[in-house]
CSV table of C-alpha atoms and ligand atoms in Angstrom, one decimal:
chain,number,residue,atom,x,y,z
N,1,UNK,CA,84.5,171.6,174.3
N,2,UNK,CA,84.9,174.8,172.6
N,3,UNK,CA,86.7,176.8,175.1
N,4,UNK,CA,89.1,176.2,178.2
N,5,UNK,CA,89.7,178.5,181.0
N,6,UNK,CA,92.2,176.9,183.2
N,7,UNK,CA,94.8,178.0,185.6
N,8,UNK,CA,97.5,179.8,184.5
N,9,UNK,CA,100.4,177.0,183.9
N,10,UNK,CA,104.4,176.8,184.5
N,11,UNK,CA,106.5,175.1,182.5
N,12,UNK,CA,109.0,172.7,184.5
N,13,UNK,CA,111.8,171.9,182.0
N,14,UNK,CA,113.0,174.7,179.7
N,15,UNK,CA,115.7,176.0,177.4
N,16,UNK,CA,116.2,179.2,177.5
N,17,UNK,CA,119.5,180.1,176.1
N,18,UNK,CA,121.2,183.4,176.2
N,19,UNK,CA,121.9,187.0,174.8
N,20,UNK,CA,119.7,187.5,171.4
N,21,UNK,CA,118.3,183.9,171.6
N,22,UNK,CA,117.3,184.1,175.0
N,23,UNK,CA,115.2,187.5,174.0
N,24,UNK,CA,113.7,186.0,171.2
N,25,UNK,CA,112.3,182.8,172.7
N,26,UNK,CA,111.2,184.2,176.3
N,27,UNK,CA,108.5,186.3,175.3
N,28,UNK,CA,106.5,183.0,173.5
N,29,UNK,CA,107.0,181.0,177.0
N,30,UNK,CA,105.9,184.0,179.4
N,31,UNK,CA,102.8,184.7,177.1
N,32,UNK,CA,101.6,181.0,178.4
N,33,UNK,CA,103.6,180.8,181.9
N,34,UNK,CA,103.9,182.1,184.8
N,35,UNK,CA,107.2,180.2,185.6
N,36,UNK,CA,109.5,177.6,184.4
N,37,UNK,CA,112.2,175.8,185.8
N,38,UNK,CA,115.6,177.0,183.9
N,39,UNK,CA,118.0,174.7,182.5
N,40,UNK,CA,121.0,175.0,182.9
N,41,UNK,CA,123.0,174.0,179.7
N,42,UNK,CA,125.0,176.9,178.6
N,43,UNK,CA,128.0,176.9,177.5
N,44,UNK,CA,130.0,177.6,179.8
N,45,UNK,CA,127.1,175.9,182.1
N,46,UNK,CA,125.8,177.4,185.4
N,47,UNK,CA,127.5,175.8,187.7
N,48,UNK,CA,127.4,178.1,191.1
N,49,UNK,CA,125.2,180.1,192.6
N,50,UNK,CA,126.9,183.3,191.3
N,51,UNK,CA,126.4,181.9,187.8
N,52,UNK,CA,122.5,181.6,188.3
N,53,UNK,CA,122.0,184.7,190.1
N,54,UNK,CA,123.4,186.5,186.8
N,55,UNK,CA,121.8,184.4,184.3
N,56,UNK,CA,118.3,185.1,186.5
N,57,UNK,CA,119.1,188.9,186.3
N,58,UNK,CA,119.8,188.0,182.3
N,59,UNK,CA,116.6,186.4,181.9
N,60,UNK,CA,114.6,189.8,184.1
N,61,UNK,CA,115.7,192.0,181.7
N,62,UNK,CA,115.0,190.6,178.4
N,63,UNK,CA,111.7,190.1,179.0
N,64,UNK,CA,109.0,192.5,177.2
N,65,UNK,CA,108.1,195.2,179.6
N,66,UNK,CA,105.3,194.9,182.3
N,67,UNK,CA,105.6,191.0,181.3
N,68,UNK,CA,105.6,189.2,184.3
N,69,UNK,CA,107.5,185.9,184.6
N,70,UNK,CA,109.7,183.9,187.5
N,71,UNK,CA,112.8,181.8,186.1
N,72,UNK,CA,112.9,179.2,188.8
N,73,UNK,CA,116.7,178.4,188.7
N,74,UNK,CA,119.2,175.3,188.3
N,75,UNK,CA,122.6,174.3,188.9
N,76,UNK,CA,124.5,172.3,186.7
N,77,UNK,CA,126.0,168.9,188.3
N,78,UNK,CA,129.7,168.2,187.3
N,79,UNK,CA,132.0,165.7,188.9
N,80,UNK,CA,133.5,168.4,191.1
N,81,UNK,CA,130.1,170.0,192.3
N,82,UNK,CA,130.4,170.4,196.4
N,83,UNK,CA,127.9,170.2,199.1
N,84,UNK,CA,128.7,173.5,200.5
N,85,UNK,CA,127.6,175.0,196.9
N,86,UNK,CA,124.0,173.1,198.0
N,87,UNK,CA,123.6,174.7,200.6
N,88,UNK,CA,124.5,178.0,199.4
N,89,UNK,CA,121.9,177.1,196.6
N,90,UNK,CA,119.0,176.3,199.7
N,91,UNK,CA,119.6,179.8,200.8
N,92,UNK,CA,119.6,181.5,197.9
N,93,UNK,CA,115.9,180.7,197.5
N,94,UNK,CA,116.0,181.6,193.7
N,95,UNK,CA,117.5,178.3,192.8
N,96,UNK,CA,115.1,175.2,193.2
N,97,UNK,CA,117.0,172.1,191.4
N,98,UNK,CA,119.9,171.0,190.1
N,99,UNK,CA,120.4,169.3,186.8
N,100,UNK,CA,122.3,166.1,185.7
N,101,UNK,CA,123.0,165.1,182.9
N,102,UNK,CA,125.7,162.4,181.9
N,103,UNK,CA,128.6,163.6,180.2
N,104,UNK,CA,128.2,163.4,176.6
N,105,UNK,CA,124.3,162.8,176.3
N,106,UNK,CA,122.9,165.6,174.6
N,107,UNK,CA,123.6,169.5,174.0
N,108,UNK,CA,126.2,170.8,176.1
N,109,UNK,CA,126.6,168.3,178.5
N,110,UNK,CA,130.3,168.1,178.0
N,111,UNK,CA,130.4,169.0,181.5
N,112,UNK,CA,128.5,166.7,183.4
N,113,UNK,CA,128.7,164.1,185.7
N,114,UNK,CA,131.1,161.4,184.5
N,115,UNK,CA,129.8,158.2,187.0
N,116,UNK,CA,126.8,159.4,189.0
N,117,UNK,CA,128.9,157.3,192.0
N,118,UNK,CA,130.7,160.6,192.1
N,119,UNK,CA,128.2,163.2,193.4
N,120,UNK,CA,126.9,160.7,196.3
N,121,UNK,CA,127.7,163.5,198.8
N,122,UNK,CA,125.7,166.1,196.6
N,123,UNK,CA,123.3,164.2,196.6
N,124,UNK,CA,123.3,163.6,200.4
N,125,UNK,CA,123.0,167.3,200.7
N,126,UNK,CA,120.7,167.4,198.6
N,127,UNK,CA,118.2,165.0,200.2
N,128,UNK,CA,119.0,166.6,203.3
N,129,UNK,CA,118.1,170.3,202.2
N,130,UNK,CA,115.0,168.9,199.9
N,131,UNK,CA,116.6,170.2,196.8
N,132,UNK,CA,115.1,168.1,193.4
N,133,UNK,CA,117.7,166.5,191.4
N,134,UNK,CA,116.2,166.5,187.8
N,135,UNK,CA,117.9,163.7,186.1
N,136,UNK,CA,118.5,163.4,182.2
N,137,UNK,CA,118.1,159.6,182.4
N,138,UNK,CA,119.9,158.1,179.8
N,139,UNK,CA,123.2,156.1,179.5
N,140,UNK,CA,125.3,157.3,177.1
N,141,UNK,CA,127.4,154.3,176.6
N,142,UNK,CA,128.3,154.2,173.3
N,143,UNK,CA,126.9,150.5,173.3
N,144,UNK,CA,123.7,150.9,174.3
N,145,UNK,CA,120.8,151.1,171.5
N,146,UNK,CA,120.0,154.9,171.4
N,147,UNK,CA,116.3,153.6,171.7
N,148,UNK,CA,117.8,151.9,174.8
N,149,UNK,CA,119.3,154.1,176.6
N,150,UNK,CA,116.6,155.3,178.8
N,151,UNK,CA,115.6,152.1,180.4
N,152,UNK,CA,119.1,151.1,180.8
N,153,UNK,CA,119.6,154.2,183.0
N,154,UNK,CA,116.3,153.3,184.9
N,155,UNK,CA,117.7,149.7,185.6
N,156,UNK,CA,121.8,151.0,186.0
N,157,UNK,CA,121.6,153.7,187.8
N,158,UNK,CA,118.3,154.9,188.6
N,159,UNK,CA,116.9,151.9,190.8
N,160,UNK,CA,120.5,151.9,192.9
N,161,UNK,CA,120.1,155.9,193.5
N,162,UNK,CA,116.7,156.1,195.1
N,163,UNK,CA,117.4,153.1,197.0
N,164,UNK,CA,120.9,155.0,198.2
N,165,UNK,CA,118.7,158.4,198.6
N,166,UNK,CA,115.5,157.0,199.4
N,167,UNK,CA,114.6,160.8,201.0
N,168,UNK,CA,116.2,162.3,197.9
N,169,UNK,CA,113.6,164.3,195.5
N,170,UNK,CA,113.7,163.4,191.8
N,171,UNK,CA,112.1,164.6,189.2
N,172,UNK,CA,112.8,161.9,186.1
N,173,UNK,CA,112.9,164.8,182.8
N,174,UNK,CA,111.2,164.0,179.6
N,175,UNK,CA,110.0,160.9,179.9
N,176,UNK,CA,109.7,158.8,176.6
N,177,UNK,CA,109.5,155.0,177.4
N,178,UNK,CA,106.2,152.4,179.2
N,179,UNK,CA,109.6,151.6,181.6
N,180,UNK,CA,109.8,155.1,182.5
N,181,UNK,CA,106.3,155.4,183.6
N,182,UNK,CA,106.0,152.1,185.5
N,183,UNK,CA,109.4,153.7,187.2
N,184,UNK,CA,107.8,156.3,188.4
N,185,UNK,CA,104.4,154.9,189.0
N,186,UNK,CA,105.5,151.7,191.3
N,187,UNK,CA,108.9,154.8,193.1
N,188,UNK,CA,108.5,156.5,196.3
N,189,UNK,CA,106.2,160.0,196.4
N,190,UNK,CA,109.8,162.2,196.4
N,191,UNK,CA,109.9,160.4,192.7
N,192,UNK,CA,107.7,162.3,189.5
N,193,UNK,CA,108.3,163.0,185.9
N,194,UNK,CA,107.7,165.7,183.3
N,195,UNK,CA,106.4,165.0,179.9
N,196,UNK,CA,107.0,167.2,176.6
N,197,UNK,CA,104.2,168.1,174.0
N,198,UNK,CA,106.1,165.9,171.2
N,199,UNK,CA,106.7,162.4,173.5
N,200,UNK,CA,102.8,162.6,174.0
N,201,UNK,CA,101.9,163.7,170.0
N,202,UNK,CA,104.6,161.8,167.9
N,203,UNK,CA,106.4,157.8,167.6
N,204,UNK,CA,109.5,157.7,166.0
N,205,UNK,CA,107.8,157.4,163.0
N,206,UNK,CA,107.6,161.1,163.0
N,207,UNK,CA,111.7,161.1,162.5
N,208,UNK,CA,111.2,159.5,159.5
N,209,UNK,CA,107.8,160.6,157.9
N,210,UNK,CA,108.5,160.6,153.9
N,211,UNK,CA,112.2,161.2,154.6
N,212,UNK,CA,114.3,162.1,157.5
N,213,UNK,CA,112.7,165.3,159.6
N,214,UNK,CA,115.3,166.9,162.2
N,215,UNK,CA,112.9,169.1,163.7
N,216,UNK,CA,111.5,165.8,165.9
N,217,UNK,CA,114.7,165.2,166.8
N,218,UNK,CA,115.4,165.9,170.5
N,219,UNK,CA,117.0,163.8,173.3
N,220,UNK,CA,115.8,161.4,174.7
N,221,UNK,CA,114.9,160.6,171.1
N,222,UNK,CA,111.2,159.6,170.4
N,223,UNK,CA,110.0,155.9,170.5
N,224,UNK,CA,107.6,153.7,169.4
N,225,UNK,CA,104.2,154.3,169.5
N,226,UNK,CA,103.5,151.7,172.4
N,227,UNK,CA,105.4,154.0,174.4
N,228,UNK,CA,103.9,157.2,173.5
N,229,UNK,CA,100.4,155.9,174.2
N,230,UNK,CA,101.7,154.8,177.5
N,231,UNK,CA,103.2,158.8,178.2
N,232,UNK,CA,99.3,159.8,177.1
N,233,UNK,CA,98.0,157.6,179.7
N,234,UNK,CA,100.0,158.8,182.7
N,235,UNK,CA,99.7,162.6,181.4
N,236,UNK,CA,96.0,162.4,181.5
N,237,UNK,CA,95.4,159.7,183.9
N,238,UNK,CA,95.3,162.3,187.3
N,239,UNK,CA,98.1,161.3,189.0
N,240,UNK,CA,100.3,163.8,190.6
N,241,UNK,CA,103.4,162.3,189.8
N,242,UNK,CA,103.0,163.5,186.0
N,243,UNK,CA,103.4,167.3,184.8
N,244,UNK,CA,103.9,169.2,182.5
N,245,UNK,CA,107.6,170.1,180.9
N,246,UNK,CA,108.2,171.3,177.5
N,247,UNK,CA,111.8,170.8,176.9
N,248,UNK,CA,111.5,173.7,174.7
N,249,UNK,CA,115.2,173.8,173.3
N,250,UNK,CA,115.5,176.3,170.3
N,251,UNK,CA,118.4,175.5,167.6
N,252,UNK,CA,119.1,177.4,165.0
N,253,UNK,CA,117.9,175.9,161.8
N,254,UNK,CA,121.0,175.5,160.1
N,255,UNK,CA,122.3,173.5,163.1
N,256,UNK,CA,119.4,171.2,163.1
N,257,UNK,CA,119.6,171.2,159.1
N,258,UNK,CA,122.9,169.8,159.4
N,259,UNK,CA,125.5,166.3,158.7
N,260,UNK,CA,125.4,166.6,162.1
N,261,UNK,CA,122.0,168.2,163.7
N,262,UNK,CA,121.2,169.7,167.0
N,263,UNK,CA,118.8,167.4,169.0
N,264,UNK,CA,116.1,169.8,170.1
N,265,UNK,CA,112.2,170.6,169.6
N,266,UNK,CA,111.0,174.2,169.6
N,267,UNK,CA,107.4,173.8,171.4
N,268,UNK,CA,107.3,177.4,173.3
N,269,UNK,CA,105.2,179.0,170.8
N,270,UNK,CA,102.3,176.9,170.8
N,271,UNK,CA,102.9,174.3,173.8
N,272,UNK,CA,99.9,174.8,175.5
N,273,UNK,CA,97.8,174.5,172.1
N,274,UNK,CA,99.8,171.7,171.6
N,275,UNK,CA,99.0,170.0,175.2
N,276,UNK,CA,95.5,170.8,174.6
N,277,UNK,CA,95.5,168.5,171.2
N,278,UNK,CA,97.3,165.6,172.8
N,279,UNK,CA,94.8,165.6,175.9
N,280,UNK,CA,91.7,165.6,173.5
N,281,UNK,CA,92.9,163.4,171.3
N,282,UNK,CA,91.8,161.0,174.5
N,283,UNK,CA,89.3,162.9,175.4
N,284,UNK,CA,90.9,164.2,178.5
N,285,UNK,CA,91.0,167.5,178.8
N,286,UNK,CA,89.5,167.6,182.0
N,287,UNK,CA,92.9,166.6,183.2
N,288,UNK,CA,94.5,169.6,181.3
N,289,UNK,CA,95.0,172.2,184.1
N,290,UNK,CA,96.0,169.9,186.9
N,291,UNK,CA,98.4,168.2,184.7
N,292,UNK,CA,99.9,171.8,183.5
N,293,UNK,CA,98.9,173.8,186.5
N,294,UNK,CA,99.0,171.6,189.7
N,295,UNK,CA,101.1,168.9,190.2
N,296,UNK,CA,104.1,170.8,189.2
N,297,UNK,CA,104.2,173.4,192.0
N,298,UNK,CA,103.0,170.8,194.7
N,299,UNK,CA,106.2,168.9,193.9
N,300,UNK,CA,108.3,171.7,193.9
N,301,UNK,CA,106.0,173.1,197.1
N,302,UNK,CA,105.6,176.1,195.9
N,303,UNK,CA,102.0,177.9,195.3
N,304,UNK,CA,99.7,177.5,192.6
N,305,UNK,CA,99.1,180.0,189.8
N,306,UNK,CA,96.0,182.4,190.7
N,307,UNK,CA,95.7,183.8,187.5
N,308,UNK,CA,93.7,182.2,184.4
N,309,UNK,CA,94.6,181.6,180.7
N,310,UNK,CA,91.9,180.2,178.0
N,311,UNK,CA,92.3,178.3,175.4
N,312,UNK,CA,89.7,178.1,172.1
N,313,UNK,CA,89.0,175.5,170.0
N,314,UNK,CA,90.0,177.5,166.6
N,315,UNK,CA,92.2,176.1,163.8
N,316,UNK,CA,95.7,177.7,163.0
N,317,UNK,CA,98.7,177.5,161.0
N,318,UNK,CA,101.9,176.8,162.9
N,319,UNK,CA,104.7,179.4,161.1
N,320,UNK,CA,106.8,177.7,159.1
N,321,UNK,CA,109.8,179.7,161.0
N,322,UNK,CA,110.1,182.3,163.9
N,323,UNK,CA,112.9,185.3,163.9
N,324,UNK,CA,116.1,183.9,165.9
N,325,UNK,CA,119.3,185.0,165.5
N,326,UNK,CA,119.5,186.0,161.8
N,327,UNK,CA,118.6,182.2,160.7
N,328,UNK,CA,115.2,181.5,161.8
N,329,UNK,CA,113.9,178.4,164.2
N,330,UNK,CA,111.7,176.2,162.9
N,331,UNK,CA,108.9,175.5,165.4
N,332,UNK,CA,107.5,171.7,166.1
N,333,UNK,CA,105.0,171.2,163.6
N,334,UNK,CA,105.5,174.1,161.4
N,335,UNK,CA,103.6,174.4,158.5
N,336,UNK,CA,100.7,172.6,160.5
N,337,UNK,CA,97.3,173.3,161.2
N,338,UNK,CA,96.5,172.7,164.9
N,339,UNK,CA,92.9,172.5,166.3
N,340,UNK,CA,94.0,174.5,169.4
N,341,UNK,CA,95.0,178.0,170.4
N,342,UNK,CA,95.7,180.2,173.5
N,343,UNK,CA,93.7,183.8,173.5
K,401,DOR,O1,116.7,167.5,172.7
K,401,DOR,C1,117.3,168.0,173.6
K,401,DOR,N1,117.7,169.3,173.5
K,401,DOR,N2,117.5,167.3,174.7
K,401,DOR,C2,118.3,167.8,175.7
K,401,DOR,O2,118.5,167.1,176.6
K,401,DOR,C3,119.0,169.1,175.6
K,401,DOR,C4,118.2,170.0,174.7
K,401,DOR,C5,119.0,171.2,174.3
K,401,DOR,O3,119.5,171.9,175.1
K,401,DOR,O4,119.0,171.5,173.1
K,402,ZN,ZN1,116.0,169.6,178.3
């Protein structure tokens, strides 16, 4: 296949940042989307209503004119996060999840949820209004094998959860383990998972690929390749409960060059290019646009894209940096030739 015309897509997990970062990522991910699900990691996060309805008008306005593009928006979950603020969320109608993370896993998540235990009521109100908790799954116990710590979650806290909240909506973000997708697979219908561009084209191997390469690190941290074939197989296998989420979280590149780097992989440039590679590479791409274009807005029950985008089989050269903030962002795979591009 030369050439693939597919529905336009939405990306269901994505970083946006704010202020100059913010305008210098979104117009890459509205070239390719027509929506994404916002996260909601800033610092300070957005934790109410009034804090996404701001950050959504932030969002409007830097993008390029006459672009058209819908920031679906999150809430944060902290220990003190109340039901009445869920239900303020259901009738906002702009906001359509709300995030966990665990305290301490990854970037900015010094204010999240300290024992999940804590946010049972939330999360009653949550099942009740049919708002989708999108869970960071990993323990953070200091412990636990960082390889680990996404099964651990799956067995800890995950399994108890949906049997509490068996009505409860979850979306499992970024899966990167087998356990993860037999989770998902043998879980209720309210249960699915997204899947990024670099847990379906890299192993850990890529971390350490003639030295040590922070650009593929990002959180949940990639795995071995027994895992990754595993995410190929339920990304192109047709099953609804699998769709597309980049994760695209840009870091400056001195923070990721760094004694002490930024976890983060920089995929909205290229990520449908680089979903196209990962689905041929099993000769799958007949699975591309449900995968990308489907099965994420018939989770979140909202409409399907009507508009197209295509895709041509046509060698490039990934940059080896894009313009952010002064210091440049270093894309996944830059330097790269990639078989795939988006016209
Ligand atoms: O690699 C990651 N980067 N994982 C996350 O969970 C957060 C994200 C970020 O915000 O940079
Ligand atoms: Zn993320």
């Amino acid at each position: 296949m030369q050439k693939l015309t597919i529905t336009r897509p939405d990306d269901w997990h994505l970083h946006l940042r704010d202020g100059a970062a913010l305008k210098a990522v979104l117009p890459h991910s509205a070239r390719q989307f027509a929506r994404a699900i916002i996260m909601p990691n800033l610092k300070p996060p957005i934790r109410s209503v009034a804090d996404a309805a701001a950050y959504r008008d932030r969002i409007l306005a830097a993008l390029p004119v006459g672009q058209a593009f819908e920031p679906l928006m999150t809430l944060y979950l902290t220990d003190n996060t109340s039901p009445a603020e869920i239900a303020a969320a259901k009738a906002s109608k702009f906001i359509k999840a709300v995030k966990y993370y665990p305290a301490g896993a990854t970037t900015n998540s010094d204010s999240g949820v300290t024992d999940i235990r804590k946010c049972d009521r939330v999360f009653a109100a949550m099942e009740q209004e049919g708002i989708p908790l999108l869970l960071h799954g990993e323990v953070t116990d200091a412990e636990v094998d960082v390889f680990d710590r996404e099964k651990v979650f799956i067995e800890k806290h995950l399994i108890p959860l949906v049997s509490r909240f068996p009505k409860l909506r979850v979306v499992l973000e970024h899966i990167t383990t087998l356990d993860a997708v037999q989770f998902v697979l043998n879980a209720n219908r309210n249960i699915a998972a997204t899947i990024t561009p670099q847990h379906l084209l890299f192993s850990r191997n890529a971390l350490f690929k003639g030295g040590l390469r922070p650009h593929y690190y990002c959180l949940p941290i990639l795995k071995r390749e027994q895992h990754r074939l595993a995410l190929l197989q339920a990304a192109t296998s047709g099953n609804p409960k699998f769709f597309l989420g980049t994760d695209s979280a840009p870091h400056t590149r001195n923070t990721k060059e760094s004694d002490c780097g930024c976890a983060g992989c920089y995929s909205a440039l290229h990520a449908m290019a680089l979903y196209a590679e990962a689905f041929e590479s099993v000769d799958a791409l007949n699975h591309l646009e449900a995968f990308a274009s489907f099965y994420g807005p018939d989770f979140y029950r909202l409409p399907r894209n009507t508009e197209t985008i295509t895709l041509v089989k046509k060698t490039w050269r990934i940059p080896h940096e894009v313009s952010f903030l002064d210091v440049g962002l270093v894309p996944l795979k830059a330097g790269e030739e990639i078989p795939w591009q988006m016209i």
